[in-house]
Amino acid sequence: MQAEALADRLVRYVVLAFDPAVAEIAVDYWEESRPYYLAVAGHVRDLVAGTAAEPAYRRLTARPGNIAAEVPLRRELAEVLAGRPERLAPVLAELDRAAAAIRIDYHHGPGYRPDAEPVDLALLREWAARRPHRPSGEPDVLVVISLRDSVGGSRVRNLLACLMALRDQTWPVAVTLVETDEQPRWREVVDPLVDRYLFLPYDGPFNKSWACNVGVANSAGNARYLCILDADILADRDFVARNRERLVADGHAHLPYVNMFSLDAAASHRAIRDRVAGGEPDVPLDVLRSLVLVRPPGACMWITRDAYDRVGGMDERFAGWGGEDDDLLARLELHGPVRRFTDPFLHLDHPRPPMVDDGGAPFNAHLEPLSWRAGYGYGRLSGPWQPDPEPSR
């Protein structure tokens, strides 16, 4: 491996070891990966000790979110590596161990620019107003998206970008948006971009499972192929056609990605401008910067309607963020293999929601894995599923 390429890999691990944003994106993945980050970063510390690269290493570890600090360390470290070939073997061995184990990686494309022109909700609304809804006939693909956003901002901005990308597909698709909240806050904004808007009055914790089940049960029609999609995913133009073809061939379920590129704020602005305003068919990874979640369970699942019915949809007992995607994936795997493909998969930046309760436990830790049953029924408009009350004695 050339010294420049090796230096780039090592600098990525220094960022991963010290940047607090890594833990914020997925604390469980971070805890699992942190020993490997620190081991690699320890090799870098030892390599640069007493060399011209040591000040650059100290600057980056002190400010790991400072993108500009990566450049001098990468340059100086490459010179150190070129002059010390005898030190490469243990470094490469540690990198190989880490690459096989980490759950969060770091991507920094050479064309990334931190000063991308911002895209806010107001601008997306302007763009959306100039793109009226196109009738889609009777497509055999249904995309269901759930939403709760009581304040507006990046989450609804991301939703509009997501919906506009879905309106720019090479295969016809129906889109249902299900909003659960105390009141319908965003109908006027999203209605022109979806085939069906459903509002569920609900003041309890956000329940993605119930919202998605309602969307499937009340709007699937003749759709044989389902996509349960998060509101912050930016799809390329062939997203629907490509994944429909996979479901036609497989007949069960799949995830279209292995690595989820969770873009930073500037990369999100750039991606939205290129894909939505610029009408590009996709956004190359070379212009993006992100943390990369390795093999996460959800955000986008493609499922045949038969398979969705067979497992009883999503478990409506999940309340609050976290766990419902893992559960659906595990139950689908009981009925057949759930394949993963390697499409670039872009997740737009937004503030991270709380994933634990006041005691620090995951919101749904009390639920027994794989305990949801198809016989419970799913998607009732009246509210999430509740067990029948025990008979009084």
Coordinates of C-alpha atoms in Angstrom, one line a residue:
M1 CA 0.0 0.0 0.0
Q2 CA 1.3 3.4 -0.9
A3 CA 2.3 5.7 1.9
E4 CA -0.4 8.3 0.9
A5 CA -3.2 5.8 0.9
L6 CA -2.1 4.3 4.2
A7 CA -1.8 7.7 5.8
D8 CA -5.3 8.5 4.7
R9 CA -6.7 5.4 6.4
L10 CA -4.8 6.1 9.6
V11 CA -6.0 9.7 9.8
R12 CA -9.6 8.4 9.5
Y13 CA -9.1 6.3 12.6
V14 CA -7.6 9.3 14.5
V15 CA -10.9 11.2 13.8
L16 CA -13.0 8.2 14.8
A17 CA -11.1 7.8 18.0
F18 CA -11.4 11.4 19.2
D19 CA -14.4 13.0 17.5
P20 CA -17.4 13.1 19.9
A21 CA -19.8 13.0 17.0
V22 CA -19.0 9.4 16.5
A23 CA -20.5 8.4 19.8
E24 CA -23.5 10.6 19.2
I25 CA -24.5 8.9 15.9
A26 CA -24.8 5.4 17.5
V27 CA -23.5 4.9 21.0
D28 CA -23.8 1.1 20.9
Y29 CA -21.8 0.9 17.7
W30 CA -19.3 3.3 19.1
E31 CA -18.7 1.3 22.2
E32 CA -18.2 -1.8 20.1
S33 CA -15.7 -0.1 17.8
R34 CA -13.8 2.2 20.2
P35 CA -11.1 -0.2 21.3
Y36 CA -10.1 -0.7 17.6
Y37 CA -10.1 3.1 17.0
L38 CA -7.8 3.6 20.0
A39 CA -5.5 0.8 19.0
V40 CA -4.9 2.2 15.5
A41 CA -4.6 5.8 16.9
G42 CA -2.0 4.5 19.3
H43 CA 0.1 3.2 16.4
V44 CA -0.2 6.6 14.8
R45 CA 0.8 8.3 18.0
D46 CA 3.9 6.1 18.3
L47 CA 4.8 6.6 14.6
V48 CA 4.8 10.4 14.8
A49 CA 6.5 10.7 18.2
G50 CA 9.5 12.9 17.8
T51 CA 8.9 13.6 14.1
A52 CA 7.7 16.6 12.2
A53 CA 4.2 15.0 12.1
E54 CA 3.7 15.1 15.9
P55 CA 2.4 18.7 16.0
A56 CA -0.2 17.9 13.3
Y57 CA -1.3 14.8 15.3
R58 CA -1.7 16.8 18.4
R59 CA -3.7 19.5 16.6
L60 CA -6.1 16.9 15.1
T61 CA -6.6 15.0 18.4
A62 CA -7.3 18.3 20.2
R63 CA -9.9 19.4 17.5
P64 CA -11.0 16.2 15.7
G65 CA -13.9 18.0 14.1
N66 CA -11.5 20.5 12.4
I67 CA -11.5 19.2 8.8
A68 CA -8.5 21.4 7.9
A69 CA -6.4 19.7 10.5
E70 CA -6.6 16.4 8.7
V71 CA -4.6 17.7 5.7
P72 CA -1.3 18.4 7.3
L73 CA -1.4 15.2 9.4
R74 CA -2.1 13.2 6.2
R75 CA 0.8 14.8 4.4
E76 CA 3.3 14.6 7.3
L77 CA 2.3 11.0 8.2
A78 CA 2.8 9.9 4.6
E79 CA 6.4 11.1 4.8
V80 CA 7.0 9.3 8.1
L81 CA 5.6 6.1 6.6
A82 CA 7.7 6.3 3.5
G83 CA 10.8 6.7 5.6
R84 CA 10.0 3.8 8.0
P85 CA 9.0 0.8 6.0
E86 CA 10.0 -1.5 8.9
R87 CA 7.1 -0.1 11.0
L88 CA 4.4 -0.9 8.4
A89 CA 3.7 -4.6 9.2
P90 CA 2.1 -4.1 12.7
V91 CA 0.2 -1.0 11.6
L92 CA -1.3 -2.9 8.6
A93 CA -2.2 -5.9 10.9
E94 CA -4.0 -3.5 13.3
L95 CA -5.8 -1.9 10.5
D96 CA -7.0 -5.3 9.1
R97 CA -8.3 -6.3 12.6
A98 CA -10.1 -3.0 12.9
A99 CA -11.6 -3.0 9.4
A100 CA -13.2 -6.4 10.2
A101 CA -14.7 -5.3 13.5
I102 CA -15.7 -1.6 13.5
R103 CA -19.4 -0.6 13.1
I104 CA -18.7 3.1 12.3
D105 CA -16.3 4.2 9.7
Y106 CA -15.4 7.7 8.3
H107 CA -15.6 8.9 4.7
H108 CA -14.1 12.2 3.5
G109 CA -14.3 12.5 -0.3
P110 CA -11.6 14.5 -2.1
G111 CA -14.2 16.8 -3.7
Y112 CA -15.9 17.7 -0.4
R113 CA -16.2 21.4 0.5
P114 CA -17.2 22.5 4.0
D115 CA -18.7 25.8 2.7
A116 CA -21.6 24.3 0.7
E117 CA -24.5 26.7 0.2
P118 CA -27.1 26.0 2.9
V119 CA -30.5 24.5 2.0
D120 CA -33.3 25.2 4.5
L121 CA -36.9 24.3 4.8
A122 CA -38.1 27.5 3.1
L123 CA -35.9 26.9 0.1
L124 CA -37.1 23.2 -0.2
R125 CA -40.7 24.5 -0.1
E126 CA -40.0 26.8 -2.9
W127 CA -38.5 24.0 -5.0
A128 CA -41.4 21.7 -4.1
A129 CA -44.0 24.3 -5.2
R130 CA -42.5 24.3 -8.7
R131 CA -42.8 20.6 -9.0
P132 CA -46.5 19.6 -8.8
H133 CA -47.4 16.0 -8.0
R134 CA -47.4 13.7 -11.1
P135 CA -50.2 11.1 -11.2
S136 CA -48.6 7.7 -11.0
G137 CA -51.5 5.4 -12.1
E138 CA -51.5 2.0 -10.4
P139 CA -47.9 1.2 -9.6
D140 CA -47.0 -2.1 -8.0
V141 CA -44.5 -0.4 -5.6
L142 CA -45.5 1.4 -2.5
V143 CA -43.1 3.5 -0.4
V144 CA -44.3 4.2 3.2
I145 CA -42.7 7.0 5.2
S146 CA -43.6 8.0 8.7
L147 CA -43.2 11.5 10.2
R148 CA -43.3 13.4 13.5
D149 CA -41.8 16.9 13.6
S150 CA -43.3 19.3 16.0
V151 CA -41.0 22.2 15.4
G152 CA -39.9 22.0 11.7
G153 CA -36.4 22.5 10.5
S154 CA -34.0 19.9 9.2
R155 CA -36.3 16.8 9.6
V156 CA -39.1 18.2 7.4
R157 CA -36.5 19.7 5.1
N158 CA -35.0 16.2 4.7
L159 CA -38.5 14.8 4.1
L160 CA -39.2 17.2 1.3
A161 CA -35.8 16.3 -0.3
C162 CA -36.7 12.6 0.1
L163 CA -40.1 13.0 -1.5
M164 CA -38.8 15.1 -4.4
A165 CA -36.2 12.4 -5.1
L166 CA -38.9 9.8 -5.1
R167 CA -40.8 11.9 -7.7
D168 CA -37.8 11.7 -9.9
Q169 CA -37.7 7.9 -10.5
T170 CA -37.4 5.8 -13.6
W171 CA -40.1 3.4 -12.4
P172 CA -43.6 4.4 -11.3
V173 CA -44.1 4.4 -7.5
A174 CA -46.9 5.3 -5.0
V175 CA -45.8 7.1 -1.9
T176 CA -47.8 7.3 1.4
L177 CA -46.8 9.7 4.1
V178 CA -48.1 8.9 7.6
E179 CA -47.9 11.8 10.2
T180 CA -48.5 11.0 13.8
D181 CA -48.8 14.0 16.2
E182 CA -51.3 16.0 18.2
Q183 CA -52.3 17.8 15.1
P184 CA -51.6 17.6 11.3
R185 CA -48.7 20.0 11.0
W186 CA -47.3 19.3 7.6
R187 CA -50.1 18.1 5.3
E188 CA -50.2 21.3 3.3
V189 CA -46.5 21.0 2.6
V190 CA -46.2 17.3 1.7
D191 CA -49.6 16.7 0.1
P192 CA -48.6 17.8 -3.4
L193 CA -45.6 15.3 -3.3
V194 CA -47.3 12.2 -2.1
D195 CA -50.0 9.9 -3.4
R196 CA -51.6 9.6 0.0
Y197 CA -51.3 11.5 3.2
L198 CA -52.6 9.9 6.4
F199 CA -52.8 11.7 9.8
L200 CA -53.0 9.7 13.0
P201 CA -53.9 11.9 16.1
Y202 CA -51.6 10.6 18.8
D203 CA -49.8 12.3 21.6
G204 CA -47.8 9.3 22.9
P205 CA -44.1 8.7 22.0
F206 CA -43.4 8.5 18.3
N207 CA -44.4 5.0 17.1
K208 CA -42.8 4.4 13.7
S209 CA -44.1 0.8 13.6
W210 CA -47.8 1.7 14.0
A211 CA -47.4 4.5 11.5
C212 CA -45.8 2.3 8.9
N213 CA -48.3 -0.5 9.5
V214 CA -51.2 2.0 9.0
G215 CA -49.6 3.2 5.8
V216 CA -49.4 -0.4 4.4
A217 CA -52.8 -1.5 5.6
N218 CA -54.7 1.5 4.3
S219 CA -53.0 2.3 1.0
A220 CA -51.2 -0.7 -0.4
G221 CA -54.0 -1.4 -2.9
N222 CA -52.5 -3.7 -5.6
A223 CA -48.9 -3.0 -4.6
R224 CA -47.0 -6.3 -4.3
Y225 CA -43.7 -4.6 -3.3
L226 CA -43.2 -2.4 -0.3
C227 CA -40.5 -0.1 0.8
I228 CA -40.4 1.1 4.4
L229 CA -38.3 4.2 4.2
D230 CA -37.1 6.8 6.7
A231 CA -37.8 10.4 5.9
D232 CA -34.1 11.4 5.8
I233 CA -32.9 9.2 2.9
L234 CA -31.9 10.7 -0.4
A235 CA -32.6 8.2 -3.2
D236 CA -30.9 8.1 -6.6
R237 CA -33.1 8.1 -9.7
D238 CA -33.0 4.3 -10.3
F239 CA -33.6 3.5 -6.6
V240 CA -37.2 2.1 -7.2
A241 CA -36.5 0.3 -10.4
R242 CA -33.4 -1.4 -9.1
N243 CA -34.9 -2.6 -5.9
R244 CA -38.2 -3.7 -7.4
E245 CA -36.2 -5.9 -9.8
R246 CA -34.4 -7.4 -6.8
L247 CA -37.7 -8.2 -5.1
V248 CA -39.2 -9.7 -8.2
A249 CA -36.2 -12.0 -8.4
D250 CA -36.0 -12.8 -4.7
G251 CA -39.6 -12.7 -3.6
H252 CA -38.9 -12.0 0.1
A253 CA -37.0 -9.0 1.5
H254 CA -33.7 -7.1 1.3
L255 CA -31.8 -4.1 2.4
P256 CA -30.2 -2.1 -0.5
Y257 CA -27.1 -1.2 1.4
V258 CA -24.3 -2.4 3.6
N259 CA -22.9 1.0 4.5
M260 CA -25.1 3.9 5.4
F261 CA -23.4 7.3 4.7
S262 CA -24.6 9.6 7.4
L263 CA -23.7 13.0 5.9
D264 CA -22.6 16.0 7.8
A265 CA -24.4 19.3 7.4
A266 CA -22.4 20.6 4.5
A267 CA -22.5 17.3 2.6
S268 CA -26.3 17.2 3.1
H269 CA -26.6 20.7 1.6
R270 CA -24.5 19.7 -1.3
A271 CA -26.3 16.4 -1.9
I272 CA -29.8 18.0 -1.8
R273 CA -28.7 20.7 -4.2
D274 CA -27.2 18.3 -6.7
R275 CA -30.0 15.7 -6.6
V276 CA -33.1 17.9 -6.1
A277 CA -32.3 21.3 -7.5
G278 CA -29.7 20.2 -10.0
G279 CA -31.7 17.1 -11.1
E280 CA -28.6 14.9 -11.0
P281 CA -29.4 11.1 -11.2
D282 CA -27.2 10.5 -8.1
V283 CA -24.6 12.2 -5.9
P284 CA -21.0 10.8 -6.1
L285 CA -19.4 9.9 -2.8
D286 CA -16.3 11.8 -3.9
V287 CA -18.0 15.1 -3.0
L288 CA -19.4 14.0 0.4
R289 CA -18.2 13.7 4.0
S290 CA -19.9 11.3 6.4
L291 CA -19.7 8.9 9.2
V292 CA -20.5 5.4 7.8
L293 CA -22.6 3.0 9.8
V294 CA -21.7 -0.6 8.9
R295 CA -24.6 -3.0 8.5
P296 CA -27.3 -1.1 10.5
P297 CA -30.7 -2.8 10.5
G298 CA -33.1 -0.2 9.1
A299 CA -33.8 3.1 7.4
C300 CA -34.9 1.3 4.2
M301 CA -36.3 -2.2 3.9
W302 CA -37.8 -3.7 0.7
I303 CA -40.4 -6.4 1.4
T304 CA -43.0 -8.2 -0.6
R305 CA -46.5 -7.6 0.6
D306 CA -46.9 -11.3 1.2
A307 CA -43.8 -11.4 3.5
Y308 CA -45.0 -8.3 5.4
D309 CA -48.3 -10.0 6.1
R310 CA -46.6 -13.2 7.0
V311 CA -44.7 -11.6 9.9
G312 CA -47.6 -9.4 10.9
G313 CA -45.9 -6.1 9.9
M314 CA -43.9 -4.1 12.4
D315 CA -44.2 -4.6 16.1
E316 CA -46.5 -1.8 17.3
R317 CA -45.4 -2.1 20.9
F318 CA -42.2 -0.2 20.1
A319 CA -42.5 3.4 21.3
G320 CA -39.8 6.0 21.1
W321 CA -36.8 5.7 18.8
G322 CA -34.9 2.5 18.4
G323 CA -35.2 -1.3 18.0
E324 CA -38.2 -1.6 15.7
D325 CA -36.1 -2.1 12.6
D326 CA -33.9 -4.8 14.3
D327 CA -37.1 -6.6 15.3
L328 CA -38.7 -6.6 11.8
L329 CA -35.4 -7.7 10.2
A330 CA -35.0 -10.6 12.7
R331 CA -38.6 -11.8 12.2
L332 CA -38.2 -11.6 8.4
E333 CA -35.0 -13.7 8.6
L334 CA -37.1 -16.5 10.3
H335 CA -38.9 -16.9 7.0
G336 CA -36.0 -16.7 4.6
P337 CA -32.7 -15.0 3.9
V338 CA -32.7 -11.2 3.9
R339 CA -30.1 -10.1 1.4
R340 CA -28.0 -7.0 1.5
F341 CA -26.7 -5.1 -1.5
T342 CA -24.0 -2.6 -1.7
D343 CA -25.7 0.5 -3.1
P344 CA -24.4 3.9 -1.9
F345 CA -27.0 5.0 0.7
L346 CA -27.2 8.6 1.8
H347 CA -28.7 9.7 5.1
L348 CA -29.2 13.4 5.5
D349 CA -28.0 15.3 8.6
H350 CA -30.4 16.1 11.4
P351 CA -30.2 16.4 15.2
R352 CA -30.1 12.9 16.8
P353 CA -33.2 12.0 18.7
P354 CA -32.9 10.5 22.3
M355 CA -32.5 6.8 22.2
V356 CA -32.7 6.0 25.9
D357 CA -35.1 6.8 28.7
D358 CA -34.4 8.9 31.8
G359 CA -32.6 5.9 33.4
G360 CA -30.3 5.4 30.5
A361 CA -31.9 2.2 29.2
P362 CA -33.0 1.8 25.5
F363 CA -36.6 2.8 25.2
N364 CA -37.8 -0.7 24.2
A365 CA -35.5 -2.9 26.2
H366 CA -38.4 -4.4 28.0
L367 CA -39.8 -6.1 24.9
E368 CA -39.1 -9.7 24.4
P369 CA -37.3 -10.2 21.0
L370 CA -39.4 -11.9 18.3
S371 CA -42.5 -11.9 20.4
W372 CA -44.8 -10.0 17.9
R373 CA -47.3 -12.3 16.3
A374 CA -49.0 -12.1 12.9
G375 CA -52.3 -12.9 14.5
Y376 CA -52.3 -9.6 16.4
G377 CA -53.3 -7.8 13.3
Y378 CA -51.7 -4.5 12.2
G379 CA -52.4 -1.0 11.0
R380 CA -55.6 -0.2 12.9
L381 CA -56.5 3.5 12.6
S382 CA -57.7 3.6 16.2
G383 CA -54.3 3.2 17.7
P384 CA -51.3 0.9 18.2
W385 CA -52.1 -2.7 19.1
Q386 CA -52.8 -3.4 22.8
P387 CA -53.1 -6.8 24.5
D388 CA -56.6 -7.8 25.4
P389 CA -57.4 -7.0 29.1
E390 CA -57.3 -10.0 31.4
P391 CA -60.8 -11.1 32.3
S392 CA -61.9 -10.0 35.8
R393 CA -62.3 -12.6 38.4

